[in-house]
mmCIF file of C-alpha atoms in Angstrom:
data_model
loop_
_atom_site.group_PDB
_atom_site.id
_atom_site.type_symbol
_atom_site.label_atom_id
_atom_site.label_comp_id
_atom_site.label_asym_id
_atom_site.label_seq_id
_atom_site.Cartn_x
_atom_site.Cartn_y
_atom_site.Cartn_z
ATOM 1 C CA MET A 1 19.048 58.084 21.144
ATOM 2 C CA ASN A 2 18.148 53.993 21.170
ATOM 3 C CA ILE A 3 20.046 51.622 22.963
ATOM 4 C CA LEU A 4 21.726 49.826 19.873
ATOM 5 C CA ALA A 5 23.039 53.460 18.536
ATOM 6 C CA THR A 6 24.426 54.034 22.219
ATOM 7 C CA GLN A 7 26.504 50.811 22.360
ATOM 8 C CA GLN A 8 27.642 51.217 18.925
ATOM 9 C CA ASN A 9 29.151 54.755 19.705
ATOM 10 C CA SER A 10 30.939 53.366 22.949
ATOM 11 C CA GLU A 11 32.511 50.426 20.690
ATOM 12 C CA ASN A 12 33.760 53.388 18.557
ATOM 13 C CA TYR A 13 34.872 55.859 20.712
ATOM 14 C CA ILE A 14 38.051 57.206 20.195
ATOM 15 C CA LEU A 15 39.992 58.632 22.886
ATOM 16 C CA ASP A 16 41.732 62.089 22.043
ATOM 17 C CA GLU A 17 44.924 63.460 23.474
ATOM 18 C CA SER A 18 43.078 65.322 26.360
ATOM 19 C CA ASP A 19 41.112 62.135 27.258
ATOM 20 C CA ARG A 20 44.412 60.159 27.562
ATOM 21 C CA LYS A 21 46.117 62.977 29.535
ATOM 22 C CA ILE A 22 43.256 62.553 31.709
ATOM 23 C CA ILE A 23 43.334 58.652 32.081
ATOM 24 C CA SER A 24 46.925 59.074 32.656
ATOM 25 C CA VAL A 25 46.782 61.552 35.795
ATOM 26 C CA THR A 26 43.802 59.543 37.277
ATOM 27 C CA GLN A 27 44.379 55.758 36.375
ATOM 28 C CA THR A 28 45.988 55.332 39.703
ATOM 29 C CA GLY A 29 43.156 57.217 41.681
ATOM 30 C CA LEU A 30 41.855 60.466 42.307
ATOM 31 C CA PRO A 31 43.620 63.095 44.755
ATOM 32 C CA LEU A 32 41.924 63.024 48.247
ATOM 33 C CA THR A 33 41.539 67.043 48.357
ATOM 34 C CA LEU A 34 38.763 69.348 48.443
ATOM 35 C CA HIS A 35 38.567 69.904 44.872
ATOM 36 C CA PRO A 36 39.996 66.891 42.918
ATOM 37 C CA TYR A 37 39.040 67.789 39.541
ATOM 38 C CA ASN A 38 40.538 71.070 39.871
ATOM 39 C CA ASP A 39 43.832 69.113 40.666
ATOM 40 C CA VAL A 40 43.354 66.912 37.836
ATOM 41 C CA ALA A 41 42.790 70.148 35.636
ATOM 42 C CA GLU A 42 46.234 71.409 37.257
ATOM 43 C CA GLN A 43 48.031 68.507 36.351
ATOM 44 C CA THR A 44 46.687 67.953 32.886
ATOM 45 C CA GLY A 45 46.783 71.604 31.860
ATOM 46 C CA LEU A 46 42.985 71.323 30.871
ATOM 47 C CA ASP A 47 40.195 73.801 32.336
ATOM 48 C CA VAL A 48 38.303 72.052 35.138
ATOM 49 C CA ASN A 49 34.785 72.094 33.200
ATOM 50 C CA GLU A 50 36.197 70.524 30.235
ATOM 51 C CA VAL A 51 37.968 67.656 32.561
ATOM 52 C CA ILE A 52 34.320 66.988 34.377
ATOM 53 C CA SER A 53 32.591 67.089 31.062
ATOM 54 C CA ARG A 54 35.103 64.589 29.444
ATOM 55 C CA MET A 55 35.012 62.295 32.619
ATOM 56 C CA LYS A 56 31.229 62.360 32.422
ATOM 57 C CA ASN A 57 31.329 61.724 28.809
ATOM 58 C CA MET A 58 33.949 58.698 29.276
ATOM 59 C CA THR A 59 31.431 57.389 31.992
ATOM 60 C CA ASP A 60 28.473 57.588 29.443
ATOM 61 C CA GLN A 61 30.345 55.739 26.787
ATOM 62 C CA GLY A 62 31.668 53.015 29.360
ATOM 63 C CA ILE A 63 35.244 53.685 29.141
ATOM 64 C CA ILE A 64 34.951 54.589 33.020
ATOM 65 C CA ARG A 65 33.245 51.555 34.447
ATOM 66 C CA ARG A 66 32.215 53.727 37.586
ATOM 67 C CA SER A 67 34.206 55.877 40.313
ATOM 68 C CA GLY A 68 34.368 55.501 43.773
ATOM 69 C CA VAL A 69 35.979 53.665 46.257
ATOM 70 C CA VAL A 70 37.325 50.021 46.020
ATOM 71 C CA PRO A 71 36.931 48.151 49.337
ATOM 72 C CA ASN A 72 39.478 45.657 50.182
ATOM 73 C CA HIS A 73 37.388 42.381 50.709
ATOM 74 C CA TYR A 74 39.997 40.571 52.691
ATOM 75 C CA LYS A 75 40.628 43.427 55.246
ATOM 76 C CA LEU A 76 36.972 43.559 55.635
ATOM 77 C CA GLY A 77 36.786 40.232 57.123
ATOM 78 C CA PHE A 78 35.852 38.567 53.658
ATOM 79 C CA LYS A 79 38.601 36.310 54.106
ATOM 80 C CA SER A 80 36.985 33.860 51.749
ATOM 81 C CA ASN A 81 37.094 34.041 48.058
ATOM 82 C CA GLY A 82 35.424 31.394 45.865
ATOM 83 C CA MET A 83 35.227 31.500 42.297
ATOM 84 C CA SER A 84 32.537 29.508 41.484
ATOM 85 C CA VAL A 85 32.412 28.068 37.844
ATOM 86 C CA TRP A 86 29.249 26.991 36.333
ATOM 87 C CA HIS A 87 28.509 24.749 33.222
ATOM 88 C CA VAL A 88 25.261 26.362 32.115
ATOM 89 C CA GLN A 89 23.100 25.358 28.864
ATOM 90 C CA GLU A 90 24.443 27.654 26.082
ATOM 91 C CA GLU A 91 21.025 28.853 25.316
ATOM 92 C CA LYS A 92 20.374 29.772 28.761
ATOM 93 C CA ILE A 93 23.914 31.630 29.219
ATOM 94 C CA THR A 94 22.537 35.371 29.133
ATOM 95 C CA GLN A 95 19.628 34.633 31.257
ATOM 96 C CA SER A 96 21.679 32.672 33.792
ATOM 97 C CA GLY A 97 24.372 35.203 33.905
ATOM 98 C CA GLU A 98 21.880 38.288 34.319
ATOM 99 C CA LYS A 99 20.155 36.649 37.202
ATOM 100 C CA VAL A 100 23.651 35.288 39.194
ATOM 101 C CA GLY A 101 25.337 38.729 38.290
ATOM 102 C CA ALA A 102 22.375 40.459 40.079
ATOM 103 C CA LEU A 103 23.291 38.704 43.308
ATOM 104 C CA ASP A 104 24.558 41.090 46.275
ATOM 105 C CA PHE A 105 27.275 38.569 46.926
ATOM 106 C CA VAL A 106 28.623 38.242 43.401
ATOM 107 C CA SER A 107 31.375 40.607 42.460
ATOM 108 C CA HIS A 108 32.077 39.862 39.089
ATOM 109 C CA CYS A 109 30.168 37.645 36.691
ATOM 110 C CA TYR A 110 31.494 36.744 33.135
ATOM 111 C CA GLN A 111 31.000 34.227 30.433
ATOM 112 C CA ARG A 112 34.282 32.622 29.296
ATOM 113 C CA PRO A 113 35.139 29.931 26.748
ATOM 114 C CA GLN A 114 34.959 26.016 27.618
ATOM 115 C CA PHE A 115 37.859 23.920 27.226
ATOM 116 C CA LEU A 116 36.100 20.492 26.225
ATOM 117 C CA PRO A 117 35.859 17.998 27.752
ATOM 118 C CA GLU A 118 37.938 18.755 31.054
ATOM 119 C CA TRP A 119 36.670 22.363 31.363
ATOM 120 C CA PRO A 120 33.041 22.714 30.571
ATOM 121 C CA TYR A 121 32.485 25.437 32.613
ATOM 122 C CA ASN A 122 31.230 28.750 30.753
ATOM 123 C CA LEU A 123 30.013 31.151 33.544
ATOM 124 C CA PHE A 124 32.018 32.404 36.248
ATOM 125 C CA ALA A 125 30.883 34.222 39.378
ATOM 126 C CA MET A 126 33.527 35.453 42.231
ATOM 127 C CA VAL A 127 31.830 34.672 45.665
ATOM 128 C CA HIS A 128 33.147 36.325 48.860
ATOM 129 C CA GLY A 129 32.351 35.154 52.273
ATOM 130 C CA LYS A 130 33.702 35.421 56.036
ATOM 131 C CA THR A 131 34.537 31.697 55.878
ATOM 132 C CA HIS A 132 34.520 29.024 53.265
ATOM 133 C CA ASP A 133 31.335 27.641 54.680
ATOM 134 C CA GLU A 134 29.633 30.906 54.254
ATOM 135 C CA VAL A 135 30.865 30.867 50.532
ATOM 136 C CA HIS A 136 29.509 27.550 50.106
ATOM 137 C CA GLU A 137 26.064 28.476 51.447
ATOM 138 C CA LYS A 138 26.303 31.253 48.743
ATOM 139 C CA VAL A 139 27.207 28.869 45.929
ATOM 140 C CA LYS A 140 24.166 26.811 46.976
ATOM 141 C CA LYS A 141 21.865 29.555 46.618
ATOM 142 C CA ILE A 142 23.514 30.019 43.167
ATOM 143 C CA ALA A 143 22.989 26.473 42.321
ATOM 144 C CA ASP A 144 19.163 26.837 43.616
ATOM 145 C CA LEU A 145 18.499 29.903 41.716
ATOM 146 C CA LEU A 146 19.836 28.059 38.507
ATOM 147 C CA ALA A 147 18.377 24.857 38.914
ATOM 148 C CA GLY A 148 18.026 22.825 35.987
ATOM 149 C CA ASP A 149 19.996 25.257 33.598
ATOM 150 C CA ASN A 150 23.031 24.190 35.722
ATOM 151 C CA LEU A 151 24.551 20.980 34.559
ATOM 152 C CA ALA A 152 27.966 21.016 36.804
ATOM 153 C CA HIS A 153 29.706 23.275 39.003
ATOM 154 C CA GLN A 154 33.028 23.961 41.318
ATOM 155 C CA VAL A 155 34.413 26.355 43.370
ATOM 156 C CA LEU A 156 37.676 27.338 43.429
ATOM 157 C CA PHE A 157 39.234 28.639 46.409
ATOM 158 C CA SER A 158 42.294 30.973 46.372
ATOM 159 C CA THR A 159 44.803 29.960 48.561
ATOM 160 C CA ARG A 160 47.522 32.674 47.935
ATOM 161 C CA ILE A 161 47.714 35.675 46.352
ATOM 162 C CA LEU A 162 50.772 35.548 44.097
ATOM 163 C CA LYS A 163 50.663 39.252 42.557
ATOM 164 C CA LYS A 164 48.540 42.026 43.018
ATOM 165 C CA THR A 165 49.178 45.333 41.307
ATOM 166 C CA GLY A 166 47.844 48.622 42.402
ATOM 167 C CA LEU A 167 46.336 49.518 38.910
ATOM 168 C CA ARG A 168 43.073 48.414 38.398
ATOM 169 C CA ILE A 169 41.539 48.654 35.127
ATOM 170 C CA MET B 1 38.750 45.035 61.519
ATOM 171 C CA ASN B 2 36.524 47.171 63.544
ATOM 172 C CA LEU B 3 35.269 50.187 61.398
ATOM 173 C CA HIS B 4 33.546 53.447 62.545
ATOM 174 C CA GLU B 5 29.821 53.557 61.571
ATOM 175 C CA HIS B 6 30.768 56.677 59.311
ATOM 176 C CA ASP B 7 33.696 54.244 57.792
ATOM 177 C CA LYS B 8 30.982 51.901 56.814
ATOM 178 C CA LYS B 9 28.523 54.685 55.619
ATOM 179 C CA ILE B 10 31.454 55.720 53.485
ATOM 180 C CA ILE B 11 32.273 52.680 51.802
ATOM 181 C CA ASN B 12 28.808 51.728 51.216
ATOM 182 C CA GLN B 13 27.745 54.879 49.530
ATOM 183 C CA LEU B 14 31.025 55.195 47.774
ATOM 184 C CA GLN B 15 31.122 51.993 46.172
ATOM 185 C CA GLY B 16 28.031 52.818 44.070
ATOM 186 C CA GLY B 17 30.061 56.161 42.503
ATOM 187 C CA PHE B 18 31.705 59.300 43.101
ATOM 188 C CA PRO B 19 30.129 62.376 41.718
ATOM 189 C CA ILE B 20 31.835 64.117 38.728
ATOM 190 C CA CYS B 21 31.136 67.854 39.655
ATOM 191 C CA GLU B 22 33.242 70.589 41.175
ATOM 192 C CA ASN B 23 32.080 70.124 44.463
ATOM 193 C CA PRO B 24 31.891 66.483 44.783
ATOM 194 C CA TRP B 25 32.393 66.406 48.709
ATOM 195 C CA LYS B 26 29.260 68.832 49.074
ATOM 196 C CA GLU B 27 26.589 66.503 47.620
ATOM 197 C CA LEU B 28 28.002 63.569 49.481
ATOM 198 C CA GLU B 29 28.069 65.802 53.071
ATOM 199 C CA LYS B 30 24.331 65.768 52.529
ATOM 200 C CA THR B 31 23.798 62.214 51.428
ATOM 201 C CA LEU B 32 25.951 60.797 54.245
ATOM 202 C CA GLU B 33 25.681 63.684 57.000
ATOM 203 C CA ILE B 34 29.390 63.853 57.546
ATOM 204 C CA PRO B 35 31.422 66.915 57.151
ATOM 205 C CA ALA B 36 33.530 67.155 53.823
ATOM 206 C CA ASP B 37 36.882 67.202 55.932
ATOM 207 C CA GLU B 38 36.087 63.832 57.821
ATOM 208 C CA ILE B 39 34.760 61.959 54.889
ATOM 209 C CA ILE B 40 38.364 62.824 53.188
ATOM 210 C CA SER B 41 40.152 62.301 56.428
ATOM 211 C CA ARG B 42 38.661 58.729 56.691
ATOM 212 C CA ILE B 43 39.035 57.767 53.271
ATOM 213 C CA LYS B 44 42.879 58.583 53.366
ATOM 214 C CA LYS B 45 43.073 56.481 56.649
ATOM 215 C CA MET B 46 41.281 53.585 55.210
ATOM 216 C CA LYS B 47 43.606 53.676 52.211
ATOM 217 C CA SER B 48 46.694 53.926 54.044
ATOM 218 C CA GLU B 49 45.390 50.944 56.080
ATOM 219 C CA GLY B 50 44.738 48.996 53.046
ATOM 220 C CA VAL B 51 40.596 48.877 53.731
ATOM 221 C CA ILE B 52 40.130 50.594 50.636
ATOM 222 C CA SER B 53 42.249 49.630 47.707
ATOM 223 C CA ARG B 54 41.446 52.259 45.358
ATOM 224 C CA PHE B 55 39.479 55.856 45.262
ATOM 225 C CA GLY B 56 38.679 57.172 41.763
ATOM 226 C CA PRO B 57 37.688 56.431 38.619
ATOM 227 C CA MET B 58 37.933 52.587 37.045
ATOM 228 C CA TYR B 59 38.808 52.225 33.432
ATOM 229 C CA HIS B 60 37.321 49.749 30.931
ATOM 230 C CA ALA B 61 40.728 48.148 29.345
ATOM 231 C CA GLU B 62 39.266 47.021 26.176
ATOM 232 C CA LYS B 63 37.167 49.982 25.417
ATOM 233 C CA MET B 64 40.434 52.071 25.899
ATOM 234 C CA GLY B 65 41.694 49.630 23.160
ATOM 235 C CA GLY B 66 43.798 47.438 25.513
ATOM 236 C CA GLY B 67 43.921 43.662 25.715
ATOM 237 C CA LEU B 68 42.608 41.932 28.869
ATOM 238 C CA THR B 69 42.076 38.231 29.934
ATOM 239 C CA LEU B 70 41.999 35.537 32.325
ATOM 240 C CA ALA B 71 44.586 32.836 31.927
ATOM 241 C CA ALA B 72 45.246 29.338 33.682
ATOM 242 C CA MET B 73 47.624 26.958 34.198
ATOM 243 C CA LYS B 74 48.122 23.461 35.561
ATOM 244 C CA VAL B 75 51.170 23.801 37.754
ATOM 245 C CA ASP B 76 52.991 20.889 39.722
ATOM 246 C CA LYS B 77 53.596 21.745 43.366
ATOM 247 C CA GLU B 78 57.617 21.079 42.605
ATOM 248 C CA ARG B 79 57.656 23.624 39.867
ATOM 249 C CA TYR B 80 55.181 26.133 41.593
ATOM 250 C CA ASP B 81 57.678 28.789 42.847
ATOM 251 C CA GLU B 82 59.639 28.392 39.878
ATOM 252 C CA VAL B 83 56.777 29.353 37.531
ATOM 253 C CA THR B 84 55.338 31.816 39.867
ATOM 254 C CA GLU B 85 58.538 33.995 39.375
ATOM 255 C CA ILE B 86 58.528 33.693 35.674
ATOM 256 C CA VAL B 87 54.562 34.556 35.372
ATOM 257 C CA ASN B 88 54.678 37.410 37.824
ATOM 258 C CA SER B 89 57.958 38.698 35.835
ATOM 259 C CA PHE B 90 55.784 39.790 33.209
ATOM 260 C CA SER B 91 54.700 43.499 33.841
ATOM 261 C CA GLU B 92 51.289 42.475 31.660
ATOM 262 C CA VAL B 93 50.503 40.248 34.485
ATOM 263 C CA ALA B 94 48.092 42.106 36.904
ATOM 264 C CA HIS B 95 46.921 40.028 39.501
ATOM 265 C CA ASN B 96 47.925 36.075 40.101
ATOM 266 C CA TYR B 97 46.094 33.637 42.420
ATOM 267 C CA GLU B 98 46.817 30.278 43.691
ATOM 268 C CA ARG B 99 43.756 28.185 43.673
ATOM 269 C CA GLU B 100 42.816 24.867 45.046
ATOM 270 C CA HIS B 101 42.572 23.154 41.796
ATOM 271 C CA GLU B 102 44.519 21.096 39.140
ATOM 272 C CA LEU B 103 44.661 24.422 37.085
ATOM 273 C CA SER B 104 46.417 25.883 40.281
ATOM 274 C CA MET B 105 47.393 29.165 38.790
ATOM 275 C CA TRP B 106 45.244 31.748 37.593
ATOM 276 C CA PHE B 107 46.241 35.521 36.586
ATOM 277 C CA VAL B 108 45.018 38.311 34.386
ATOM 278 C CA ILE B 109 46.837 39.715 31.691
ATOM 279 C CA ALA B 110 46.142 43.325 30.743
ATOM 280 C CA THR B 111 48.228 44.914 27.622
ATOM 281 C CA GLU B 112 48.223 47.879 25.940
ATOM 282 C CA LEU B 113 47.074 46.470 22.651
ATOM 283 C CA PRO B 114 44.456 43.398 21.899
ATOM 284 C CA GLN B 115 46.988 41.393 19.884
ATOM 285 C CA GLN B 116 49.733 41.633 22.786
ATOM 286 C CA VAL B 117 47.671 39.237 25.098
ATOM 287 C CA GLN B 118 48.576 36.369 22.435
ATOM 288 C CA GLN B 119 52.284 37.174 22.461
ATOM 289 C CA VAL B 120 52.335 37.473 26.254
ATOM 290 C CA ILE B 121 50.708 33.572 26.623
ATOM 291 C CA ASP B 122 53.135 32.477 23.728
ATOM 292 C CA LYS B 123 56.021 33.683 25.761
ATOM 293 C CA ILE B 124 54.943 32.242 29.026
ATOM 294 C CA GLU B 125 54.390 28.892 27.478
ATOM 295 C CA GLN B 126 57.604 28.949 26.040
ATOM 296 C CA LYS B 127 59.501 30.074 29.322
ATOM 297 C CA THR B 128 57.452 27.550 31.152
ATOM 298 C CA GLY B 129 56.669 24.885 28.960
ATOM 299 C CA ILE B 130 53.172 24.676 30.227
ATOM 300 C CA ASN B 131 49.888 24.974 28.275
ATOM 301 C CA VAL B 132 48.082 28.478 29.283
ATOM 302 C CA TYR B 133 44.431 28.319 28.913
ATOM 303 C CA ASN B 134 43.140 31.741 27.850
ATOM 304 C CA MET B 135 39.911 32.427 29.177
ATOM 305 C CA PRO B 136 38.814 36.216 28.137
ATOM 306 C CA LYS B 137 35.413 37.298 28.914
ATOM 307 C CA LEU B 138 32.993 36.747 25.982
ATOM 308 C CA GLN B 139 29.866 38.472 27.726
ATOM 309 C CA GLU B 140 30.163 40.605 31.280
ATOM 310 C CA PHE B 141 27.088 40.564 33.514
ATOM 311 C CA PHE B 142 26.276 43.929 35.037
ATOM 312 C CA LEU B 143 27.468 44.264 38.635
ATOM 313 C CA GLY B 144 25.463 46.266 41.047
ATOM 314 C CA LEU B 145 28.649 46.395 43.136
ATOM 315 C CA LYS B 146 27.591 46.365 46.487
ATOM 316 C CA PHE B 147 29.301 44.631 49.384
ATOM 317 C CA GLU B 148 27.029 46.221 52.193
ATOM 318 C CA ILE B 149 29.163 46.087 55.349
#
C-alpha cells in the first residue's frame, strides 16, 4: 500500500461501537495488572484477541498516537517549561518543523496560524529544562539550527499551571 | 527526585511504547531485564507519586472526530483570577497555563465535535469580554518522544 492511500484511510477511519467501548475504558489509562488487555476485554465484553487487534489497528490508523508511560517533566526535575515560538519563512515551515521536532529536548512541535502584525510566530516548539538557563541554551540550539530561515523568535515561560485535567488525548 | 536505576530504565523504555499483545510484560521483562511484577509495582508507585502522569494509550482527538485547539488571551493582572475562574469553569478546557507575555493565558480546548471549539471560544469571549486568539495546529511534526533521564 502506498503512503497516500494509508493517509487517506486514516482520515476516513470510522470508529464503530466496539472501538468506542475500548476507547471509553482505556482513555484514562490501562489497568496495571499482569494481563491488562484481558481486563479491558472483560470490561468491554469483547474477546481479548479482538481488543488487541482493534488497538493495533487504531495504532496503525493513528487514532492511538502511542501507548506507554507519560512522565511528569516537572517531577523529574525539568522545572522550566518554555514555549518557544518562531517566525519561519512560509516556504521553509515544513522543513524547519521536521528539523526542530527531531530534537530530543523538544516535546511538541506544531505549525500554528499567525496573527499579523502582532503575532508573526508560526512554529511552536515546547522545550523542557532543569532551569530557565538550560531552556535558553536549548532555544539557542534551535536558533542555530534554523539560522536564516528564522526571522524572529521568543520564549514564553510558564509561571503557573492554572488547570490540568487527567485526561490526555 | 531520586529515582532508582530501574525506574529510569522503565521510563526511558516505556515512553517509546507499551506492547499491544496478550503478554506485554513478558516482552518487557526481556528488554529491561527486570521481573514483570517489579515493573508493574514500580509503575504503580511512580504513578501514585505523580512521576508518571499516565500509563496507557493516548488517543488522537481530531482523528476520533473531536475538536482541539490552543487558545491564548491577553489578561490584565487585576482581572487574572476572575478570568482564570471563568476559563477553567469550562469542562472543554483541558489545560491552562499562565505564561510570561502580554498573551498571558494559554489553554487547550478539547471538544467532542470540531464545531464546538468555536462555540466554547464565543462563550469565553462573551463572559470575559476578552478576545481569544484561536491557534489550532496546522501541521504536526513527528515527535520521537524521548526525555532520556
